[in-house]
Amino acid sequence: MRPHFLSLLTLLGGVSSAYATICLTRLLVKRLTTPLRSPKAENLTRRATTTTTNTTSYVLSNDFDITATPTTREFTWEVATATASPDGFEREVYTINGQFPGPLIEANTGDTIRVTVTNSMDKGQTIHWHGMFQASTPFMDGVPGISQCPIPAGSSFTYEFVVNDQWGTYWYHSHYSVTMADGITGPIVIHSPDEALVRGTDYDEDRVVFVTDWMHDESQTIVDALLSADGYKGSFNPPQGDSTLINGIGNFSLSDTIPSPAEIQVPVDSTVRLRFINIASCTMIRMSIDNHDLEVIEADGTDIYGPTLHEVAIAPAERYSVLINTTQGAEGDAFWIRATSAVFCGLTNDQVGKAILRYTDSSGNLTTSEPTSSAWSDLATSTDECTPLDVAYTLTPRQAQTAASTALSTQVLSSQVGAFVDVNNVSFAGFAFNNTMYQNQIYNPLLSVVHNGDTINSSLIPSITFKDNGAANIILNNLDTVIDHPYHLHGNAFQILARGSGTMSADGVDALTLSLDNPLRKDIVWIERSSWALIRITSDNPGVWPLHCHIDWHLAVGKMAAVVVQPDAIRAMDLPSSWSDVSDILRKLTIHKLT
């Protein structure tokens, strides 16, 4: 008999709705008596099928004051369902204020971001702020079972955190089950006078390019199939998208109603910053623009000196900013933006999603014809290897930070796919760290467990701990022989000190030649199959921080670990009132279950 996959809902928060509702009773800002439906659903359907969804909102204003006194940027969101046809194929999607994908958050370093989320869906939700350090606010990280309980259907919760000591390109997404794949996503852009490249001096315009794989089946349908004996469409491998969306718009060739491509309008004879964000559930995506070189200037919030390329390979959850010069034609000319996708490369069915880069007419009049431009002749093909950009090229931070020569501690997390046995001697197939598949304790968030002085259950949760403040090494071994993985660490930007093939142990670090002189800093590290990476954090941000693969379908079946930083500081932390009575909540749950 084939081993059963752990239920995605068990892992990421979709089971025990009663547990979740009771657990979150004290988290609510407002409790609604009945779930709401989005009044904008009909408008969304029209917009998604006939216009360039959110293209306008992803144009960053030249009037945004990056030197303004720190302020509170406040947003009110309703998360709901709607029917839309983003690539010509109609299906149910998840929206924020009727938008698909969600609205842009733009702020400055030092600002407070406050977002009140009303959950009008029929399932729980949380929002994770990808790349935000959450210094002193680990309880706002938005991960069910680690930093909070889910927001129950019909309820509201307010996220509030200060953005300190960081800038660049980030994003937000649901961290509940895999509903991120159904549309709960959006970009975050943080500005600072300390940025190496400044709009108005180094570039003239600023745009977000939000790209993803897109499935015609809802994520839960896919997960249920992957958990079945037959798999999804006869396979247990992560599925490739049916199409590719750029800023919420795609083109499915078999549909009768094909929306117009997303259009990014830029002035001629200018330097434009494009912020590429890969929000895909599974797919590595290569971005290119016909006739335009791409100068890479940012990686995951770090200003860098990078190469000038014809295409940029981006793993799921990675962000790369590039500069382009709009000198390849006249006003009104247009060029194809190409997003070429492959799950693991080496496939023969690479898809090419397209959007339009159009030079604007100074009179305000625009042509509407599609481009006739051709792709660069040297673009990679499906038979070419997928190579991380920081492996293929040298990416050097513009603001230098030398790594410490030694670390206080080195911990190892080895990830693999296989069959594993739980505490009840039940065999499961899935992914694991250190031979343990992550099993979410959604009703008892790990931050609360540590705060109460309790121990994380090592049979359910793979975890590592850094007790003191200082340099800390994490060795990530990708033991899978055929699969590359993008690993994301919450609450930290890490330095990539070394890479190699095979495996690495803590004892082997002393023999390594480490890149200590201004190493690259990121929050995603793409590790190729049968390879390892040594990353370095400064363990100065107390919290319980998830470290996981950012391929949704892998995360769904166990590929997550917890990194506990300064447990003593967590125990001394003043948590919100929502955490004041977890023990009593659990006691009531136990009594309820027994009766």
mmCIF file of C-alpha atoms in Angstrom, residues 32-312:
data_model
loop_
_atom_site.group_PDB
_atom_site.id
_atom_site.type_symbol
_atom_site.label_atom_id
_atom_site.label_comp_id
_atom_site.label_asym_id
_atom_site.label_seq_id
_atom_site.Cartn_x
_atom_site.Cartn_y
_atom_site.Cartn_z
ATOM 1 C CA LEU A 32 -18.705 39.195 13.045
ATOM 2 C CA THR A 33 -21.867 37.146 13.398
ATOM 3 C CA THR A 34 -21.911 35.935 9.785
ATOM 4 C CA PRO A 35 -19.299 35.813 7.017
ATOM 5 C CA LEU A 36 -19.465 38.561 4.431
ATOM 6 C CA ARG A 37 -19.403 38.128 0.669
ATOM 7 C CA SER A 38 -17.370 40.437 -1.494
ATOM 8 C CA PRO A 39 -19.534 43.128 -3.103
ATOM 9 C CA LYS A 40 -16.830 43.539 -5.742
ATOM 10 C CA ALA A 41 -16.938 39.991 -7.094
ATOM 11 C CA GLU A 42 -18.835 40.933 -10.250
ATOM 12 C CA ASN A 43 -16.495 43.843 -10.943
ATOM 13 C CA LEU A 44 -13.503 41.574 -10.434
ATOM 14 C CA THR A 45 -14.769 39.136 -13.058
ATOM 15 C CA ARG A 46 -15.124 41.896 -15.628
ATOM 16 C CA ARG A 47 -11.744 43.375 -14.787
ATOM 17 C CA ALA A 48 -9.915 40.063 -14.859
ATOM 18 C CA THR A 49 -11.316 39.098 -18.243
ATOM 19 C CA THR A 50 -11.122 42.420 -20.059
ATOM 20 C CA THR A 51 -8.461 44.634 -18.517
ATOM 21 C CA THR A 52 -4.939 44.596 -17.150
ATOM 22 C CA THR A 53 -5.752 43.751 -13.551
ATOM 23 C CA ASN A 54 -3.852 45.903 -11.071
ATOM 24 C CA THR A 55 -1.438 47.240 -13.692
ATOM 25 C CA THR A 56 -2.225 50.804 -12.617
ATOM 26 C CA SER A 57 -1.831 50.092 -8.905
ATOM 27 C CA TYR A 58 1.588 48.545 -9.522
ATOM 28 C CA VAL A 59 2.941 51.820 -10.921
ATOM 29 C CA LEU A 60 4.862 53.447 -8.080
ATOM 30 C CA SER A 61 4.176 57.152 -7.792
ATOM 31 C CA ASN A 62 7.016 59.579 -8.373
ATOM 32 C CA ASP A 63 5.402 61.777 -5.720
ATOM 33 C CA PHE A 64 5.928 59.288 -2.888
ATOM 34 C CA ASP A 65 8.124 61.055 -0.316
ATOM 35 C CA ILE A 66 10.865 58.683 0.834
ATOM 36 C CA THR A 67 12.179 61.255 3.341
ATOM 37 C CA ALA A 68 8.867 61.812 5.124
ATOM 38 C CA THR A 69 8.647 61.590 8.909
ATOM 39 C CA PRO A 70 7.782 58.007 9.931
ATOM 40 C CA THR A 71 4.040 57.492 9.953
ATOM 41 C CA THR A 72 1.420 54.770 10.219
ATOM 42 C CA ARG A 73 0.302 53.325 6.893
ATOM 43 C CA GLU A 74 -3.143 51.899 7.568
ATOM 44 C CA PHE A 75 -5.087 49.479 5.380
ATOM 45 C CA THR A 76 -8.453 47.759 5.734
ATOM 46 C CA TRP A 77 -8.853 44.531 3.799
ATOM 47 C CA GLU A 78 -11.628 42.063 3.167
ATOM 48 C CA VAL A 79 -10.472 38.619 2.067
ATOM 49 C CA ALA A 80 -13.224 36.940 0.044
ATOM 50 C CA THR A 81 -14.015 34.674 -2.885
ATOM 51 C CA ALA A 82 -14.997 35.727 -6.390
ATOM 52 C CA THR A 83 -15.307 34.281 -9.859
ATOM 53 C CA ALA A 84 -12.725 35.438 -12.379
ATOM 54 C CA SER A 85 -11.081 34.464 -15.655
ATOM 55 C CA PRO A 86 -7.517 35.759 -15.343
ATOM 56 C CA ASP A 87 -6.322 33.721 -18.337
ATOM 57 C CA GLY A 88 -9.673 33.194 -20.072
ATOM 58 C CA PHE A 89 -10.584 30.148 -17.967
ATOM 59 C CA GLU A 90 -13.235 30.906 -15.361
ATOM 60 C CA ARG A 91 -12.775 29.627 -11.806
ATOM 61 C CA GLU A 92 -13.184 30.708 -8.207
ATOM 62 C CA VAL A 93 -10.360 32.889 -6.915
ATOM 63 C CA TYR A 94 -9.553 34.545 -3.603
ATOM 64 C CA THR A 95 -9.369 38.318 -3.493
ATOM 65 C CA ILE A 96 -8.427 41.244 -1.272
ATOM 66 C CA ASN A 97 -10.967 44.066 -1.489
ATOM 67 C CA GLY A 98 -12.142 42.529 -4.738
ATOM 68 C CA GLN A 99 -8.669 42.800 -6.273
ATOM 69 C CA PHE A 100 -6.709 39.980 -7.863
ATOM 70 C CA PRO A 101 -3.842 39.965 -7.099
ATOM 71 C CA GLY A 102 -3.964 42.161 -4.002
ATOM 72 C CA PRO A 103 -3.128 45.857 -3.562
ATOM 73 C CA LEU A 104 0.361 47.314 -3.308
ATOM 74 C CA ILE A 105 1.696 48.289 0.110
ATOM 75 C CA GLU A 106 4.223 51.122 -0.198
ATOM 76 C CA ALA A 107 5.994 52.506 2.865
ATOM 77 C CA ASN A 108 9.261 53.927 4.182
ATOM 78 C CA THR A 109 11.771 52.526 6.606
ATOM 79 C CA GLY A 110 10.586 53.559 10.067
ATOM 80 C CA ASP A 111 6.901 53.479 9.165
ATOM 81 C CA THR A 112 4.330 51.396 11.007
ATOM 82 C CA ILE A 113 2.197 49.149 8.814
ATOM 83 C CA ARG A 114 -1.256 48.401 10.197
ATOM 84 C CA VAL A 115 -3.556 46.078 8.238
ATOM 85 C CA THR A 116 -6.976 45.009 9.504
ATOM 86 C CA VAL A 117 -8.011 41.801 7.743
ATOM 87 C CA THR A 118 -11.648 40.695 7.706
ATOM 88 C CA ASN A 119 -12.002 37.061 6.689
ATOM 89 C CA SER A 120 -15.189 36.700 4.625
ATOM 90 C CA MET A 121 -14.270 33.228 3.429
ATOM 91 C CA ASP A 122 -15.553 29.910 4.745
ATOM 92 C CA LYS A 123 -12.140 28.861 6.044
ATOM 93 C CA GLY A 124 -9.436 30.291 8.274
ATOM 94 C CA GLN A 125 -6.801 32.704 7.020
ATOM 95 C CA THR A 126 -3.529 34.390 7.944
ATOM 96 C CA ILE A 127 -1.335 36.855 6.078
ATOM 97 C CA HIS A 128 2.460 36.552 6.112
ATOM 98 C CA TRP A 129 4.607 39.592 5.329
ATOM 99 C CA HIS A 130 7.368 37.949 3.326
ATOM 100 C CA GLY A 131 10.798 39.394 4.089
ATOM 101 C CA MET A 132 9.632 41.703 6.886
ATOM 102 C CA PHE A 133 11.947 41.163 9.877
ATOM 103 C CA GLN A 134 9.194 41.609 12.479
ATOM 104 C CA ALA A 135 11.759 42.775 15.051
ATOM 105 C CA SER A 136 10.024 42.731 18.465
ATOM 106 C CA THR A 137 6.772 41.562 16.804
ATOM 107 C CA PRO A 138 7.248 37.845 16.002
ATOM 108 C CA PHE A 139 3.552 37.382 16.804
ATOM 109 C CA MET A 140 2.704 39.408 13.656
ATOM 110 C CA ASP A 141 4.525 37.097 11.228
ATOM 111 C CA GLY A 142 1.250 35.522 10.104
ATOM 112 C CA VAL A 143 1.991 31.785 10.253
ATOM 113 C CA PRO A 144 -0.740 29.562 11.735
ATOM 114 C CA GLY A 145 0.553 27.218 14.398
ATOM 115 C CA ILE A 146 3.754 29.212 14.865
ATOM 116 C CA SER A 147 2.997 32.911 15.352
ATOM 117 C CA GLN A 148 -0.791 32.881 15.648
ATOM 118 C CA CYS A 149 -4.009 30.939 15.241
ATOM 119 C CA PRO A 150 -5.927 31.395 11.983
ATOM 120 C CA ILE A 151 -8.434 34.196 11.603
ATOM 121 C CA PRO A 152 -11.762 32.318 11.685
ATOM 122 C CA ALA A 153 -14.396 32.811 9.008
ATOM 123 C CA GLY A 154 -16.390 35.941 9.708
ATOM 124 C CA SER A 155 -13.748 37.465 11.972
ATOM 125 C CA SER A 156 -11.164 40.229 11.836
ATOM 126 C CA PHE A 157 -7.600 40.618 13.022
ATOM 127 C CA THR A 158 -5.214 43.566 12.867
ATOM 128 C CA TYR A 159 -1.557 43.091 11.957
ATOM 129 C CA GLU A 160 0.714 45.896 13.127
ATOM 130 C CA PHE A 161 4.488 46.112 12.857
ATOM 131 C CA VAL A 162 7.271 48.646 12.372
ATOM 132 C CA VAL A 163 9.543 48.418 9.336
ATOM 133 C CA ASN A 164 13.063 49.020 10.622
ATOM 134 C CA ASP A 165 16.480 48.747 8.985
ATOM 135 C CA GLN A 166 15.308 47.349 5.665
ATOM 136 C CA TRP A 167 14.150 48.472 2.253
ATOM 137 C CA GLY A 168 13.544 47.005 -1.156
ATOM 138 C CA THR A 169 11.073 44.612 -2.753
ATOM 139 C CA TYR A 170 8.943 42.243 -0.690
ATOM 140 C CA TRP A 171 5.471 40.736 -0.806
ATOM 141 C CA TYR A 172 2.668 39.347 1.307
ATOM 142 C CA HIS A 173 0.647 36.177 0.955
ATOM 143 C CA SER A 174 -1.652 33.810 2.751
ATOM 144 C CA HIS A 175 0.178 31.256 4.893
ATOM 145 C CA TYR A 176 -2.961 29.213 5.526
ATOM 146 C CA SER A 177 -3.023 25.913 3.649
ATOM 147 C CA VAL A 178 -2.021 26.758 0.050
ATOM 148 C CA THR A 179 -4.604 29.480 -0.516
ATOM 149 C CA MET A 180 -1.724 31.677 -1.623
ATOM 150 C CA ALA A 181 -1.999 29.737 -4.885
ATOM 151 C CA ASP A 182 -5.608 30.900 -5.290
ATOM 152 C CA GLY A 183 -4.856 34.619 -5.203
ATOM 153 C CA ILE A 184 -4.162 36.000 -1.714
ATOM 154 C CA THR A 185 -0.941 37.789 -2.610
ATOM 155 C CA GLY A 186 0.374 41.271 -3.237
ATOM 156 C CA PRO A 187 3.588 43.339 -3.419
ATOM 157 C CA ILE A 188 5.321 45.359 -0.705
ATOM 158 C CA VAL A 189 7.837 48.082 -1.577
ATOM 159 C CA ILE A 190 9.850 49.765 1.181
ATOM 160 C CA HIS A 191 11.796 52.971 0.471
ATOM 161 C CA SER A 192 14.675 54.593 2.330
ATOM 162 C CA PRO A 193 17.072 57.502 1.781
ATOM 163 C CA ASP A 194 19.797 54.933 2.484
ATOM 164 C CA GLU A 195 19.052 52.958 -0.676
ATOM 165 C CA ALA A 196 22.030 52.711 -2.999
ATOM 166 C CA LEU A 197 19.981 53.656 -6.053
ATOM 167 C CA VAL A 198 17.395 56.410 -5.781
ATOM 168 C CA ARG A 199 14.518 57.290 -8.072
ATOM 169 C CA GLY A 200 15.061 60.640 -9.732
ATOM 170 C CA THR A 201 18.818 60.179 -9.747
ATOM 171 C CA ASP A 202 19.591 56.615 -10.810
ATOM 172 C CA TYR A 203 16.272 55.794 -12.494
ATOM 173 C CA ASP A 204 13.181 57.681 -13.582
ATOM 174 C CA GLU A 205 10.239 55.308 -13.124
ATOM 175 C CA ASP A 206 9.379 52.343 -10.883
ATOM 176 C CA ARG A 207 7.098 49.386 -11.673
ATOM 177 C CA VAL A 208 6.174 46.041 -10.076
ATOM 178 C CA VAL A 209 6.047 42.921 -12.259
ATOM 179 C CA PHE A 210 4.156 40.228 -10.321
ATOM 180 C CA VAL A 211 4.464 36.819 -11.994
ATOM 181 C CA THR A 212 3.113 33.387 -11.114
ATOM 182 C CA ASP A 213 2.140 29.981 -12.387
ATOM 183 C CA TRP A 214 -1.639 29.544 -12.453
ATOM 184 C CA MET A 215 -3.761 26.431 -12.057
ATOM 185 C CA HIS A 216 -7.269 25.954 -13.393
ATOM 186 C CA ASP A 217 -8.075 23.693 -10.466
ATOM 187 C CA GLU A 218 -8.312 25.221 -7.017
ATOM 188 C CA SER A 219 -5.432 24.443 -4.692
ATOM 189 C CA GLN A 220 -7.484 22.221 -2.408
ATOM 190 C CA THR A 221 -8.579 20.103 -5.378
ATOM 191 C CA ILE A 222 -4.936 19.615 -6.303
ATOM 192 C CA VAL A 223 -3.923 18.743 -2.762
ATOM 193 C CA ASP A 224 -6.765 16.261 -2.346
ATOM 194 C CA ALA A 225 -5.673 14.560 -5.557
ATOM 195 C CA LEU A 226 -2.019 14.478 -4.517
ATOM 196 C CA LEU A 227 -3.110 12.814 -1.285
ATOM 197 C CA SER A 228 -5.127 10.187 -3.137
ATOM 198 C CA ALA A 229 -3.955 6.834 -4.450
ATOM 199 C CA ASP A 230 -4.080 8.126 -8.041
ATOM 200 C CA GLY A 231 -2.298 11.444 -7.615
ATOM 201 C CA TYR A 232 -3.089 14.647 -9.482
ATOM 202 C CA LYS A 233 -3.657 13.888 -13.154
ATOM 203 C CA GLY A 234 -1.879 10.582 -12.613
ATOM 204 C CA SER A 235 1.227 12.047 -10.978
ATOM 205 C CA PHE A 236 2.471 12.703 -7.454
ATOM 206 C CA ASN A 237 4.909 15.362 -8.651
ATOM 207 C CA PRO A 238 4.197 19.062 -8.087
ATOM 208 C CA PRO A 239 2.010 20.181 -10.990
ATOM 209 C CA GLN A 240 3.053 22.690 -13.598
ATOM 210 C CA GLY A 241 0.702 25.616 -14.035
ATOM 211 C CA ASP A 242 -1.891 25.683 -16.783
ATOM 212 C CA SER A 243 -0.714 29.180 -17.653
ATOM 213 C CA THR A 244 1.493 32.013 -16.426
ATOM 214 C CA LEU A 245 0.056 35.268 -15.096
ATOM 215 C CA ILE A 246 1.829 38.623 -15.167
ATOM 216 C CA ASN A 247 0.200 41.224 -12.898
ATOM 217 C CA GLY A 248 -2.848 38.972 -12.714
ATOM 218 C CA ILE A 249 -3.356 38.369 -16.441
ATOM 219 C CA GLY A 250 -2.453 35.361 -18.585
ATOM 220 C CA ASN A 251 -3.388 33.625 -21.804
ATOM 221 C CA PHE A 252 -4.665 30.059 -21.923
ATOM 222 C CA SER A 253 -4.513 29.032 -25.562
ATOM 223 C CA LEU A 254 -7.564 26.741 -25.459
ATOM 224 C CA SER A 255 -9.979 29.320 -24.070
ATOM 225 C CA ASP A 256 -12.611 31.131 -26.074
ATOM 226 C CA THR A 257 -12.337 34.326 -24.047
ATOM 227 C CA ILE A 258 -8.730 35.417 -23.879
ATOM 228 C CA PRO A 259 -7.985 38.601 -21.916
ATOM 229 C CA SER A 260 -5.668 41.227 -23.315
ATOM 230 C CA PRO A 261 -2.119 40.886 -21.968
ATOM 231 C CA ALA A 262 -1.065 42.941 -18.988
ATOM 232 C CA GLU A 263 0.531 46.166 -20.156
ATOM 233 C CA ILE A 264 3.332 48.054 -18.436
ATOM 234 C CA GLN A 265 3.589 51.580 -19.780
ATOM 235 C CA VAL A 266 6.875 53.452 -19.497
ATOM 236 C CA PRO A 267 8.136 56.756 -20.904
ATOM 237 C CA VAL A 268 10.524 56.631 -23.825
ATOM 238 C CA ASP A 269 14.195 57.577 -23.345
ATOM 239 C CA SER A 270 14.102 56.819 -19.629
ATOM 240 C CA THR A 271 15.672 54.447 -17.128
ATOM 241 C CA VAL A 272 13.011 52.272 -15.509
ATOM 242 C CA ARG A 273 13.246 50.020 -12.470
ATOM 243 C CA LEU A 274 11.251 46.802 -12.804
ATOM 244 C CA ARG A 275 10.711 44.827 -9.603
ATOM 245 C CA PHE A 276 10.297 41.178 -10.622
ATOM 246 C CA ILE A 277 8.500 39.124 -7.949
ATOM 247 C CA ASN A 278 8.004 35.390 -8.528
ATOM 248 C CA ILE A 279 4.971 34.392 -6.458
ATOM 249 C CA ALA A 280 4.627 30.960 -8.083
ATOM 250 C CA SER A 281 3.507 27.892 -6.174
ATOM 251 C CA CYS A 282 6.104 25.732 -7.867
ATOM 252 C CA THR A 283 7.676 27.219 -10.938
ATOM 253 C CA MET A 284 11.069 28.721 -11.598
ATOM 254 C CA ILE A 285 10.504 31.563 -14.069
ATOM 255 C CA ARG A 286 12.954 33.205 -16.472
ATOM 256 C CA MET A 287 12.124 36.853 -17.178
ATOM 257 C CA SER A 288 13.176 38.629 -20.360
ATOM 258 C CA ILE A 289 12.125 41.654 -22.418
ATOM 259 C CA ASP A 290 12.624 41.723 -26.161
ATOM 260 C CA ASN A 291 15.369 44.151 -27.252
ATOM 261 C CA HIS A 292 16.101 45.267 -23.663
ATOM 262 C CA ASP A 293 19.074 44.405 -21.475
ATOM 263 C CA LEU A 294 18.338 43.782 -17.796
ATOM 264 C CA GLU A 295 20.806 45.222 -15.272
ATOM 265 C CA VAL A 296 20.267 43.380 -11.979
ATOM 266 C CA ILE A 297 20.373 45.814 -9.027
ATOM 267 C CA GLU A 298 18.506 44.135 -6.149
ATOM 268 C CA ALA A 299 18.133 40.637 -4.710
ATOM 269 C CA ASP A 300 15.510 40.020 -1.990
ATOM 270 C CA GLY A 301 15.788 43.496 -0.500
ATOM 271 C CA THR A 302 19.570 43.822 -0.868
ATOM 272 C CA ASP A 303 20.996 46.460 -3.224
ATOM 273 C CA ILE A 304 23.610 44.716 -5.377
ATOM 274 C CA TYR A 305 26.097 45.132 -8.150
ATOM 275 C CA GLY A 306 24.826 42.525 -10.572
ATOM 276 C CA PRO A 307 25.230 41.391 -14.161
ATOM 277 C CA THR A 308 23.507 42.792 -17.221
ATOM 278 C CA LEU A 309 21.582 39.951 -18.853
ATOM 279 C CA HIS A 310 19.031 39.072 -21.479
ATOM 280 C CA GLU A 311 17.051 37.002 -18.974
ATOM 281 C CA VAL A 312 16.887 36.613 -15.198
#
